Short mmCIF file of C-alpha atoms in Angstrom, two decimals:
data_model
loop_
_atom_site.label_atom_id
_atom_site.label_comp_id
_atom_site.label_asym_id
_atom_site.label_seq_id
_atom_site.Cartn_x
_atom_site.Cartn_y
_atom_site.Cartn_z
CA UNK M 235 0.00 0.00 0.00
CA UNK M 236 1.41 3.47 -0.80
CA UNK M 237 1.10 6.20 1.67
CA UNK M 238 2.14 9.61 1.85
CA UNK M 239 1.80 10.54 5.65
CA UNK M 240 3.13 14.09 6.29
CA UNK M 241 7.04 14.38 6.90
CA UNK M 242 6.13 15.68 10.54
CA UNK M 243 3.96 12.82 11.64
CA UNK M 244 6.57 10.13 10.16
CA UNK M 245 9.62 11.71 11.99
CA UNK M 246 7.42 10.72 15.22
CA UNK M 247 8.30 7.01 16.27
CA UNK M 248 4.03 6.17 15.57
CA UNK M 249 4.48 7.40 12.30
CA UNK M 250 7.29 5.26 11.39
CA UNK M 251 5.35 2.55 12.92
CA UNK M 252 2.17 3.50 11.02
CA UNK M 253 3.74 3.85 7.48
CA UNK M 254 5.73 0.65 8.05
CA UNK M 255 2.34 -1.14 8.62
CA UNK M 256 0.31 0.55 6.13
CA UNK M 257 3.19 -0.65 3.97
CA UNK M 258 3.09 -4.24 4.42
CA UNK M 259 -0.96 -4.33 3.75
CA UNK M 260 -1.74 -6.06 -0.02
CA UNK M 261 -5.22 -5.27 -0.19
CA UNK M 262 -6.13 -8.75 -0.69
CA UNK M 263 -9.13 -8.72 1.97
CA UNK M 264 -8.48 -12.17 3.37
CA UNK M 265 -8.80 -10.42 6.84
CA UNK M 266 -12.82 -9.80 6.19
CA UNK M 267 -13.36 -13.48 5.85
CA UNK M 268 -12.25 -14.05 9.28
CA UNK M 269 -13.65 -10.87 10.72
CA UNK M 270 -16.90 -11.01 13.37
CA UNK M 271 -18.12 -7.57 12.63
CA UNK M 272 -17.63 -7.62 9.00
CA UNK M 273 -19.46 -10.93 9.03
CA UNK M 274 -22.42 -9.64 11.13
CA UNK M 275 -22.68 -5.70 9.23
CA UNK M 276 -21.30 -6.62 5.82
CA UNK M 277 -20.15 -2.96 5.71
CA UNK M 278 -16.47 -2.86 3.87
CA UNK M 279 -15.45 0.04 6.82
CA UNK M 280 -16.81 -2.74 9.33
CA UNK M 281 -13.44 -5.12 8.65
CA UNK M 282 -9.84 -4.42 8.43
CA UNK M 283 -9.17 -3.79 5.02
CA UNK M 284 -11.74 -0.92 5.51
CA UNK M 285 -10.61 0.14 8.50
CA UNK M 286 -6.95 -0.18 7.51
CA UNK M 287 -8.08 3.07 5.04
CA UNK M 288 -9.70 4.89 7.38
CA UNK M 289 -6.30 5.22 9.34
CA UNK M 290 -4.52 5.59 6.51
CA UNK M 291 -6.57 8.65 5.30
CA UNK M 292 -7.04 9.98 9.18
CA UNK M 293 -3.08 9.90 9.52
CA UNK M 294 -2.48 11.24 5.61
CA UNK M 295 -5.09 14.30 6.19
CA UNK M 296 -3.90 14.62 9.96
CA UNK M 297 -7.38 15.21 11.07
CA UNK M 298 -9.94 12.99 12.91
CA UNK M 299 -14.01 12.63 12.10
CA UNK M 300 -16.75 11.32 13.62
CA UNK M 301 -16.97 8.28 10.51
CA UNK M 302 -13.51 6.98 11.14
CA UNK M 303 -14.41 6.93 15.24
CA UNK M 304 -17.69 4.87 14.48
CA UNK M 305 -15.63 2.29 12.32
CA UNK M 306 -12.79 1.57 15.08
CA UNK M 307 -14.68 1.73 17.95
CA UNK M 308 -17.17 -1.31 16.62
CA UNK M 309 -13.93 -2.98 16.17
CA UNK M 310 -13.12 -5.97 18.65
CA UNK M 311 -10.06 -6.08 18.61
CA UNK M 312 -9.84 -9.89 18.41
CA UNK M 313 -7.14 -9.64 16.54
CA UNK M 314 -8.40 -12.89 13.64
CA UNK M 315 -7.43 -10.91 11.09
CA UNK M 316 -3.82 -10.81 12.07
CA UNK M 317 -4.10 -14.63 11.68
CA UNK M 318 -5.63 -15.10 8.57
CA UNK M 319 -3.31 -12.19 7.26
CA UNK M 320 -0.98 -13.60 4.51
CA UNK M 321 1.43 -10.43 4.33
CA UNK M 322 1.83 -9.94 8.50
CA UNK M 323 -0.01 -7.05 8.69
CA UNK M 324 0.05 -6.01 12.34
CA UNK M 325 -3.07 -4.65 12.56
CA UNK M 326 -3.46 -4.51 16.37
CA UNK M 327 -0.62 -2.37 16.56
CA UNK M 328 -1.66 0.33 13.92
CA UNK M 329 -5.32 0.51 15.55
CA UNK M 330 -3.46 1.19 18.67
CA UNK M 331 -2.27 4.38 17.10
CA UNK M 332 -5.34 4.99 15.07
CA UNK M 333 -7.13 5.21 18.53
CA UNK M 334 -4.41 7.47 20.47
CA UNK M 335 -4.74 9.59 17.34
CA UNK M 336 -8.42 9.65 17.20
CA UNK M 337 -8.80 10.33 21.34
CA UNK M 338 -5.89 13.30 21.52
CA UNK M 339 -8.03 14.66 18.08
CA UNK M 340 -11.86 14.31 18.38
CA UNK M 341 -13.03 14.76 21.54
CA UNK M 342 -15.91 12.57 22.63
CA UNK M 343 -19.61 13.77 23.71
CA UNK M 344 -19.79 14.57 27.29
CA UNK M 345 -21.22 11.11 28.56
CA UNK M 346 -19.34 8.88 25.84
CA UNK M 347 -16.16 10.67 28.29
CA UNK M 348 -17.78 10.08 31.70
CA UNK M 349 -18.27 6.51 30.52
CA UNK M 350 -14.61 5.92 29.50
CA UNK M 351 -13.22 7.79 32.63
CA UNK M 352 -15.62 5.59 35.05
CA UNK M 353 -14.21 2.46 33.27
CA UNK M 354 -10.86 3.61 33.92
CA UNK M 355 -10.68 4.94 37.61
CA UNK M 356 -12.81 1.68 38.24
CA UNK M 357 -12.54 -1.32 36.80
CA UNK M 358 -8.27 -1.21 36.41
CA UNK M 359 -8.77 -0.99 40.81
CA UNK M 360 -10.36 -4.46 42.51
CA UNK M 361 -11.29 -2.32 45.96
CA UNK M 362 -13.12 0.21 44.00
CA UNK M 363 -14.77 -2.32 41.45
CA UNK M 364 -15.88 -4.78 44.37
CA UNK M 365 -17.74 -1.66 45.97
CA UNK M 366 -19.47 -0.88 42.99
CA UNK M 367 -19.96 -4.42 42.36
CA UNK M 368 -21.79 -4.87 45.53
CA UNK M 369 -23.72 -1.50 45.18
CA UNK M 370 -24.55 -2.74 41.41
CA UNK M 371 -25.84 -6.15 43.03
CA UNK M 372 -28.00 -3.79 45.94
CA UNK M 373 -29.91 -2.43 42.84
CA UNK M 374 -30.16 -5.07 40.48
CA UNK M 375 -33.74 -5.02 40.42
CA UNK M 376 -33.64 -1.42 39.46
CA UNK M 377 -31.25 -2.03 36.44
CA UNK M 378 -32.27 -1.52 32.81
CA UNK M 379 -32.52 -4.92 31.55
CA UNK M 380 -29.22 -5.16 29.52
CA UNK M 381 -27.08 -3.60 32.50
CA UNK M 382 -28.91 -6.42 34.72
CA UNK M 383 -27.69 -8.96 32.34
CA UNK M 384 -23.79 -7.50 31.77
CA UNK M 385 -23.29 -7.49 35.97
CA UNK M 386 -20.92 -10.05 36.98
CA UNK M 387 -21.30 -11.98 39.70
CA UNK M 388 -20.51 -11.86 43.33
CA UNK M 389 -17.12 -14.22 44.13
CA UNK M 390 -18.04 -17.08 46.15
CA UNK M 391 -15.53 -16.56 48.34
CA UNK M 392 -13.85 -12.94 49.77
CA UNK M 393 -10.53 -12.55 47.16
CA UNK M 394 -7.02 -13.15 48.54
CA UNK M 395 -3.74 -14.01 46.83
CA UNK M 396 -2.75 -16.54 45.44
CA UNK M 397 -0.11 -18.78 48.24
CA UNK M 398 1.57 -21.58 48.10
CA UNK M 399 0.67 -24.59 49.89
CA UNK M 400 3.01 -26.87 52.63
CA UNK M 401 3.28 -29.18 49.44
CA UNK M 402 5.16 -27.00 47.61
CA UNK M 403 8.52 -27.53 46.29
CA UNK M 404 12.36 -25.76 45.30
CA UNK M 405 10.32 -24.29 41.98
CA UNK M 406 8.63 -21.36 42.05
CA UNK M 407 6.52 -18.64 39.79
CA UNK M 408 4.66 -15.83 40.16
CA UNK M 409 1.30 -15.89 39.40
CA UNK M 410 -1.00 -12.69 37.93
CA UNK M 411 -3.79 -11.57 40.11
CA UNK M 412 -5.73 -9.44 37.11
CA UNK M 413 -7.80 -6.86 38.12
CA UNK M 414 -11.63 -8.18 37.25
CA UNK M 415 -10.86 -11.73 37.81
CA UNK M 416 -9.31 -11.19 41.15
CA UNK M 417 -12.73 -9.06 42.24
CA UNK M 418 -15.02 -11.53 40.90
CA UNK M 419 -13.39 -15.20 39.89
CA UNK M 420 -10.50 -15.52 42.70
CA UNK M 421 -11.08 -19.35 42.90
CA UNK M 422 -9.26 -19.41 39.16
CA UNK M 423 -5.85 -18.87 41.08
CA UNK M 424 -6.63 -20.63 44.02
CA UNK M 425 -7.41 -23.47 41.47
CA UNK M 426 -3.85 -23.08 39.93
CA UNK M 427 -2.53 -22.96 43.51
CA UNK M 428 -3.64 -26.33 43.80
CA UNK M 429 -2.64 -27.98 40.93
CA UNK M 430 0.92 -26.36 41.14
CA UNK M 431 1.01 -27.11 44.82
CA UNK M 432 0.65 -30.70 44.17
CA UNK M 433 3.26 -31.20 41.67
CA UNK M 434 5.65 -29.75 43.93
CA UNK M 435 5.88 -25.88 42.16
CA UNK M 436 5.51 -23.23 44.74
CA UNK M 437 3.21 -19.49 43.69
CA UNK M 438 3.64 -16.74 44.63
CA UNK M 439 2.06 -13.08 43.97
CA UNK M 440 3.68 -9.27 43.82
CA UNK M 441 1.99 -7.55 46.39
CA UNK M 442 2.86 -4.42 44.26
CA UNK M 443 1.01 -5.39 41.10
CA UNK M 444 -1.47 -3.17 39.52
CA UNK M 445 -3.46 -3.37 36.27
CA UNK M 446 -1.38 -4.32 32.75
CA UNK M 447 -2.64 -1.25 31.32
CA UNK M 448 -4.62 -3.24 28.35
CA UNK M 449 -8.12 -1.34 29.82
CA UNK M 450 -6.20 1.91 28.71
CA UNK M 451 -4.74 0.86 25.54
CA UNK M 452 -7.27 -0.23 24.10
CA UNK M 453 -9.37 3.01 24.79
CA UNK M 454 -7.07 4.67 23.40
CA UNK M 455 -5.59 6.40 26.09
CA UNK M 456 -2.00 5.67 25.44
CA UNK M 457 0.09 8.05 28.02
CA UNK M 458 -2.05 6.72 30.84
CA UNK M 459 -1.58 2.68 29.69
CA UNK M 460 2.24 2.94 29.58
CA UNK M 461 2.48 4.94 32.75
CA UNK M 462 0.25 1.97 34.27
CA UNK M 463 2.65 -0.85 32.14
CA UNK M 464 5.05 0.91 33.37
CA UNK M 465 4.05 0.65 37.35
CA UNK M 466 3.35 -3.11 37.25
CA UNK M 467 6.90 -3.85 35.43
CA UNK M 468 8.33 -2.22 38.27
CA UNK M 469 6.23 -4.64 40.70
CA UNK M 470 6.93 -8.00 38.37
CA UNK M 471 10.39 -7.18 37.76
CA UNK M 472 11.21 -6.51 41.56
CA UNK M 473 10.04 -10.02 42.23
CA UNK M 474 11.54 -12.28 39.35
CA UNK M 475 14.66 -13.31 41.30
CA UNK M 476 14.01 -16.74 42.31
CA UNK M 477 10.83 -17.69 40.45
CA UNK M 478 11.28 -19.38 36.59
CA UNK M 479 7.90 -17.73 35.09
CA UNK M 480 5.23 -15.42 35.53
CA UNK M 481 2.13 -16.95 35.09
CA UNK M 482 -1.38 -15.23 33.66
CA UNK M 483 -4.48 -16.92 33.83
CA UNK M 484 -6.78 -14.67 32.19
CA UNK M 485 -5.87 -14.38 28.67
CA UNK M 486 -6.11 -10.35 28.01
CA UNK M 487 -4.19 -9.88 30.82
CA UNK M 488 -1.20 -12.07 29.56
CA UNK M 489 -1.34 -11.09 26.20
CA UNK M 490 -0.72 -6.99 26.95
CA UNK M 491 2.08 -8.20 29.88
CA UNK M 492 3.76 -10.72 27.04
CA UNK M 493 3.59 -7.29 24.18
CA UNK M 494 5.68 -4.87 27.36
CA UNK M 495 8.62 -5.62 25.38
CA UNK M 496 7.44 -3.97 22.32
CA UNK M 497 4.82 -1.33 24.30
CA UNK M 498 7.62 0.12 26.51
CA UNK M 499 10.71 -0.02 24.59
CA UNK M 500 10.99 3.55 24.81
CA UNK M 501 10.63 4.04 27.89
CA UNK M 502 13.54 4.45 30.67
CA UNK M 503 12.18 1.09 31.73
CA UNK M 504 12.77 -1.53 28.62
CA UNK M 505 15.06 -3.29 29.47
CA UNK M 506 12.69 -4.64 32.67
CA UNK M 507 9.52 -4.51 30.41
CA UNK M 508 11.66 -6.85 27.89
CA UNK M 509 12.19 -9.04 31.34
CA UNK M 510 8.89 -9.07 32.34
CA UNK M 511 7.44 -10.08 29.05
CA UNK M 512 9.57 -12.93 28.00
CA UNK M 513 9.41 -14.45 31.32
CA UNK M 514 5.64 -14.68 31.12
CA UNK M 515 3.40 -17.40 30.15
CA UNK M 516 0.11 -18.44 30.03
CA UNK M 517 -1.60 -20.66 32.92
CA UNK M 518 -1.81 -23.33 29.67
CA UNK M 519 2.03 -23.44 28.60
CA UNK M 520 3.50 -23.11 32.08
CA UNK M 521 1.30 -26.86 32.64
CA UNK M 522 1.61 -27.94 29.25
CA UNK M 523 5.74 -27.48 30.16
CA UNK M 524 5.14 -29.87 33.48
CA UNK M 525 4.21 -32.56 31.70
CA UNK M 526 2.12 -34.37 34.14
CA UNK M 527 -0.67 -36.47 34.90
CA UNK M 528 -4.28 -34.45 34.89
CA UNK M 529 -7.36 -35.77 36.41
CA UNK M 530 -11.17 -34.62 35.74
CA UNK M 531 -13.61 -33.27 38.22
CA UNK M 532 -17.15 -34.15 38.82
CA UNK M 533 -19.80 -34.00 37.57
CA UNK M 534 -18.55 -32.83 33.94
CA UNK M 535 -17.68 -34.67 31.68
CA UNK M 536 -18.52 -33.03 28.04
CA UNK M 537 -16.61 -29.86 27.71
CA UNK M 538 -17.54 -27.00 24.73
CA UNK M 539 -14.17 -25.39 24.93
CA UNK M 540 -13.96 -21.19 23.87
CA UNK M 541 -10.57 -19.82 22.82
CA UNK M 542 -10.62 -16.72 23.66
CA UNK M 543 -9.27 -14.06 20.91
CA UNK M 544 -6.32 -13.10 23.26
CA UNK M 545 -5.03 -16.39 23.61
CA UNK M 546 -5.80 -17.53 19.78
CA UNK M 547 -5.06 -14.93 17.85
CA UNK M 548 -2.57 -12.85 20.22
CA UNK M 549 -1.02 -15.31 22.17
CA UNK M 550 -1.01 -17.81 19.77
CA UNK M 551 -1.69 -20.86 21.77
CA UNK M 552 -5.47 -21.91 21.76
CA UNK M 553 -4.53 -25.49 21.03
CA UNK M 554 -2.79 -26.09 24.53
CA UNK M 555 -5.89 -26.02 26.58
CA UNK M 556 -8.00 -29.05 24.19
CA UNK M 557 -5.08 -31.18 24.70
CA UNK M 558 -4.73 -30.43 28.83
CA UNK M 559 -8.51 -31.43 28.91
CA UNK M 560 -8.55 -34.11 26.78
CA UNK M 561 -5.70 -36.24 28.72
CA UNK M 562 -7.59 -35.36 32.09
CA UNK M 563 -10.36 -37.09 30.55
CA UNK M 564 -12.98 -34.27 29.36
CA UNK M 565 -15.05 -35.27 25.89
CA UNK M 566 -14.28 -32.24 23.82
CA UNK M 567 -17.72 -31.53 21.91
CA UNK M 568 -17.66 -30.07 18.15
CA UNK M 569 -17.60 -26.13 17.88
CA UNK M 570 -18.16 -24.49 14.79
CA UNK M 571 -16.26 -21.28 13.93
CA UNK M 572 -13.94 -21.45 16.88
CA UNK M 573 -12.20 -18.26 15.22
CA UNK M 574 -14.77 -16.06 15.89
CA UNK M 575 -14.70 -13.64 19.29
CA UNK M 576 -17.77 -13.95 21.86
CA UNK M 577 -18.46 -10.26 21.69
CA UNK M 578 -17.22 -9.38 24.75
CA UNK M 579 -13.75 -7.86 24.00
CA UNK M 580 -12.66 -6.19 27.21
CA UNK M 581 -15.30 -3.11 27.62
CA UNK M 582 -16.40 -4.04 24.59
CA UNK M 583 -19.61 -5.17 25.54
CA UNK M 584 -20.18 -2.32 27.45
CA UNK M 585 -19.51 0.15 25.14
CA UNK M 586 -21.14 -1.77 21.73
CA UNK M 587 -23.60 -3.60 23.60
CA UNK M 588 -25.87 -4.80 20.77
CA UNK M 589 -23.07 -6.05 18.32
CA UNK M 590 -21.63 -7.65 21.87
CA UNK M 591 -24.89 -9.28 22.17
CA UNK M 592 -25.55 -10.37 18.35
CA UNK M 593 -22.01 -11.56 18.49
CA UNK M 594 -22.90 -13.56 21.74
CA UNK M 595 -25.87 -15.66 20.67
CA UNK M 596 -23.97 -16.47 17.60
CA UNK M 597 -20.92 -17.98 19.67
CA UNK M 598 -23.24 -19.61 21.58
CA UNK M 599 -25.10 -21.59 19.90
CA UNK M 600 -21.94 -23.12 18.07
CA UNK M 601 -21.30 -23.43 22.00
CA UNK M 602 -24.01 -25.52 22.90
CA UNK M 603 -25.27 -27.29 19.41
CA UNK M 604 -23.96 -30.65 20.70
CA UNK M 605 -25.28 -30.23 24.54
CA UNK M 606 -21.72 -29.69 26.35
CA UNK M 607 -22.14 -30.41 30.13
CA UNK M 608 -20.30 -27.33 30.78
CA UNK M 609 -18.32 -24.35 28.40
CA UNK M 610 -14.72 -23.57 29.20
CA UNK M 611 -12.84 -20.53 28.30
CA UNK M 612 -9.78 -19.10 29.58
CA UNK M 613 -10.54 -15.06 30.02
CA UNK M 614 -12.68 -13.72 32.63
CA UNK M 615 -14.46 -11.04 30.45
CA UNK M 616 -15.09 -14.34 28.34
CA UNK M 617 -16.55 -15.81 31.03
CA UNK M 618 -18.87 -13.24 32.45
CA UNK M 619 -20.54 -12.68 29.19
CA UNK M 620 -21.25 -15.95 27.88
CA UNK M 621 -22.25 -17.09 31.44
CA UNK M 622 -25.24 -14.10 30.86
CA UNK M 623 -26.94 -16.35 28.64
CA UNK M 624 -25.39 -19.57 28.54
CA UNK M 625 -27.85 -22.77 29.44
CA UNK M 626 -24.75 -24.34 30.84
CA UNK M 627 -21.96 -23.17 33.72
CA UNK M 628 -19.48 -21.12 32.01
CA UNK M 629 -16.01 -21.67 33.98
CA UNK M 630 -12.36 -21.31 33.98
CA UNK M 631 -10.79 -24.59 32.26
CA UNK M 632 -8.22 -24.74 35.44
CA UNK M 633 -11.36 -25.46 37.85
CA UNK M 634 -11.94 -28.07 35.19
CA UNK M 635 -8.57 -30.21 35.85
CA UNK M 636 -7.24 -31.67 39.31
#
């Protein structure tokens, strides 16, 4: 693709970036065959190739509209199209600056900003989200209907870290608490507590950690996600000494902590963000590396497993979790269009509610065409927002294996 960005803009480090990317992009629209919201709107601006312009034109022209904001924000960010992609276009990347460019440019209408601003003094901080959680649950019955349905549930059990056990071994790792799944899923870690524990491999958590900035990013507030990145590579990297991996279990977490390498390496901090990522894995390769014996739990036994986009398409490593089941036992049932994301895409399916929910009944009933006893998925935003209208439990696959 020719471009012909302004010599200001591509002196800037993004606009090398952007050019470079715009560069590498054929036209060939293999990307819309694999994309959700081009599949469900059929609008060419709906899919990457489409949206691939849009930037393109937004960065050429230097100015921001209200068109090109309608097109990225209904994108997912699932990142499929980055698989299906024959040239290696990084497309995640360049919406990352398309949506720092757009936010600095266009401002928003006053509520669309109180919206984004609540999501990020909130949800990125597990104190203030349980409160609101709680206060959310007090008024339920009050709710619109779809804000009733998007409310996560209450945690069985009050959250605390995840700690070894007096089985524990010489290894060690450090496991990610998350932000949302440590207000509202903390049996997820306690569940790989367990497992590790038993096989001898100690966890442990930084009691420093805060969010991995992804909430940020991908609203396009980019100073504000690296000064967050920034914070928690401080709090992982003071803790790697002694421990041979940091662990995620919720997908979107571990796929923004594995890209610090790449997201901070202009910072004064890169050389510890480079740390940080390479030494993190997901929950799925750390066990798949252990190579031991897994066992099923009652009363399951057919399992509909959902790869979630993070781990597919930007980790790269969906295939890890069938196998885990599988040798513990678990009858993994047919799913049609695996590719495709669930709809709910981080805030997604708060902010685009009824393509979240369009996008939802589609994935589900792939999900549940052949009667699973149970769906699994590995990301909590996954989880809540299938479980919303699922027939079956919706859980973590670790509280699947013993």
């Amino acid at each position: 693709m020719q471009t012909e960005l302004p010599a200001g803009y591509l002196a800037t480090s993004e606009g090398r970036r952007a050019d470079g990317i715009l560069r590498s992009c054929v036209h060939c629209g293999f990307c819309n065959a694999t994309c959700p919201t081009y599949e469900l709107l059929g609008d060419e601006l709906d899919g990457p190739r489409g949206r691939i312009y849009l930037i393109k034109e937004m960065l050429e022209t230097q100015q921001a509209d209200a068109l090109t904001r309608r097109h990225l924000d209904r994108c997912l960010t699932c990142r499929a199209c980055e698989t299906t992609c024959p040239s290696g276009v990084r497309y995640g990347e360049l919406l990352e600056i398309g949506r720092e460019f757009l936010e600095a440019e266009l401002p928003r209408p006053a509520a669309a900003r109180w919206q984004r601003r609540w999501l990020l003094a909130v949800v990125p901080h597990p104190a203030r989200f349980r409160r609101w959680l709680r206060l959310g649950r007090l008024f339920r019955p009050l709710l619109p209907g779809r804000l009733k349905r998007q409310l996560p549930p209450l945690p069985r059990r009050r959250p605390g870290a995840a700690r070894s056990t007096d089985e524990a071994g010489s290894r060690r790792v450090l496991v990610l608490e998350g932000c949302v799944q440590s207000a509202t899923t903390p049996d997820v870690n306690r569940a790989l507590t367990a497992l590790l524990a038993s096989r001898g491999v100690e966890t442990v958590v930084s009691p420093a950690e805060v969010c991995c900035g992804s909430l940020a990013l991908h609203l396009g507030v980019g100073a504000e996600a690296r000064a967050t990145m920034a914070a928690n590579v401080a709090a992982i990297d003071a803790e790697l000494d002694g421990v041979e991996a940091v662990i995620s279990t919720a997908s979107g977490c571990g796929v923004t902590v594995k890209d610090y390498g790449r997201l901070l390496a202009a910072g004064p901090g890169a050389d510890a963000a480079r740390r940080v990522a390479e030494r993190t894995m997901d929950a799925a390769e750390y066990l798949t590396g252990l190579d031991a014996p897994w066992q099923r739990r009652e009363p399951y036994r057919r399992v509909a497993w959902q790869a979630p986009c993070t781990l597919q398409h930007g980790q790269r490593c969906a295939g890890l979790v069938g196998t885990l089941l599988r040798d513990a036992g678990y009858e993994l049932v047919p799913v049609a269009d695996p590719h495709l994301c669930c709809g709910s895409a981080g805030t997604y399916s708060l902010l685009q509610p009824a393509l979240a929910e369009q996008l939802r009944e589609r994935k589900l009933r792939t999900l549940e065409r052949h009667r699973p006893d149970v769906i699994a998925t590995a990301n909590v935003g996954c989880q809540h927002h299938l479980a919303a209208a699922a027939g079956v439990p919706v859980v973590h696959w670790l509280e699947l294996l013993q």
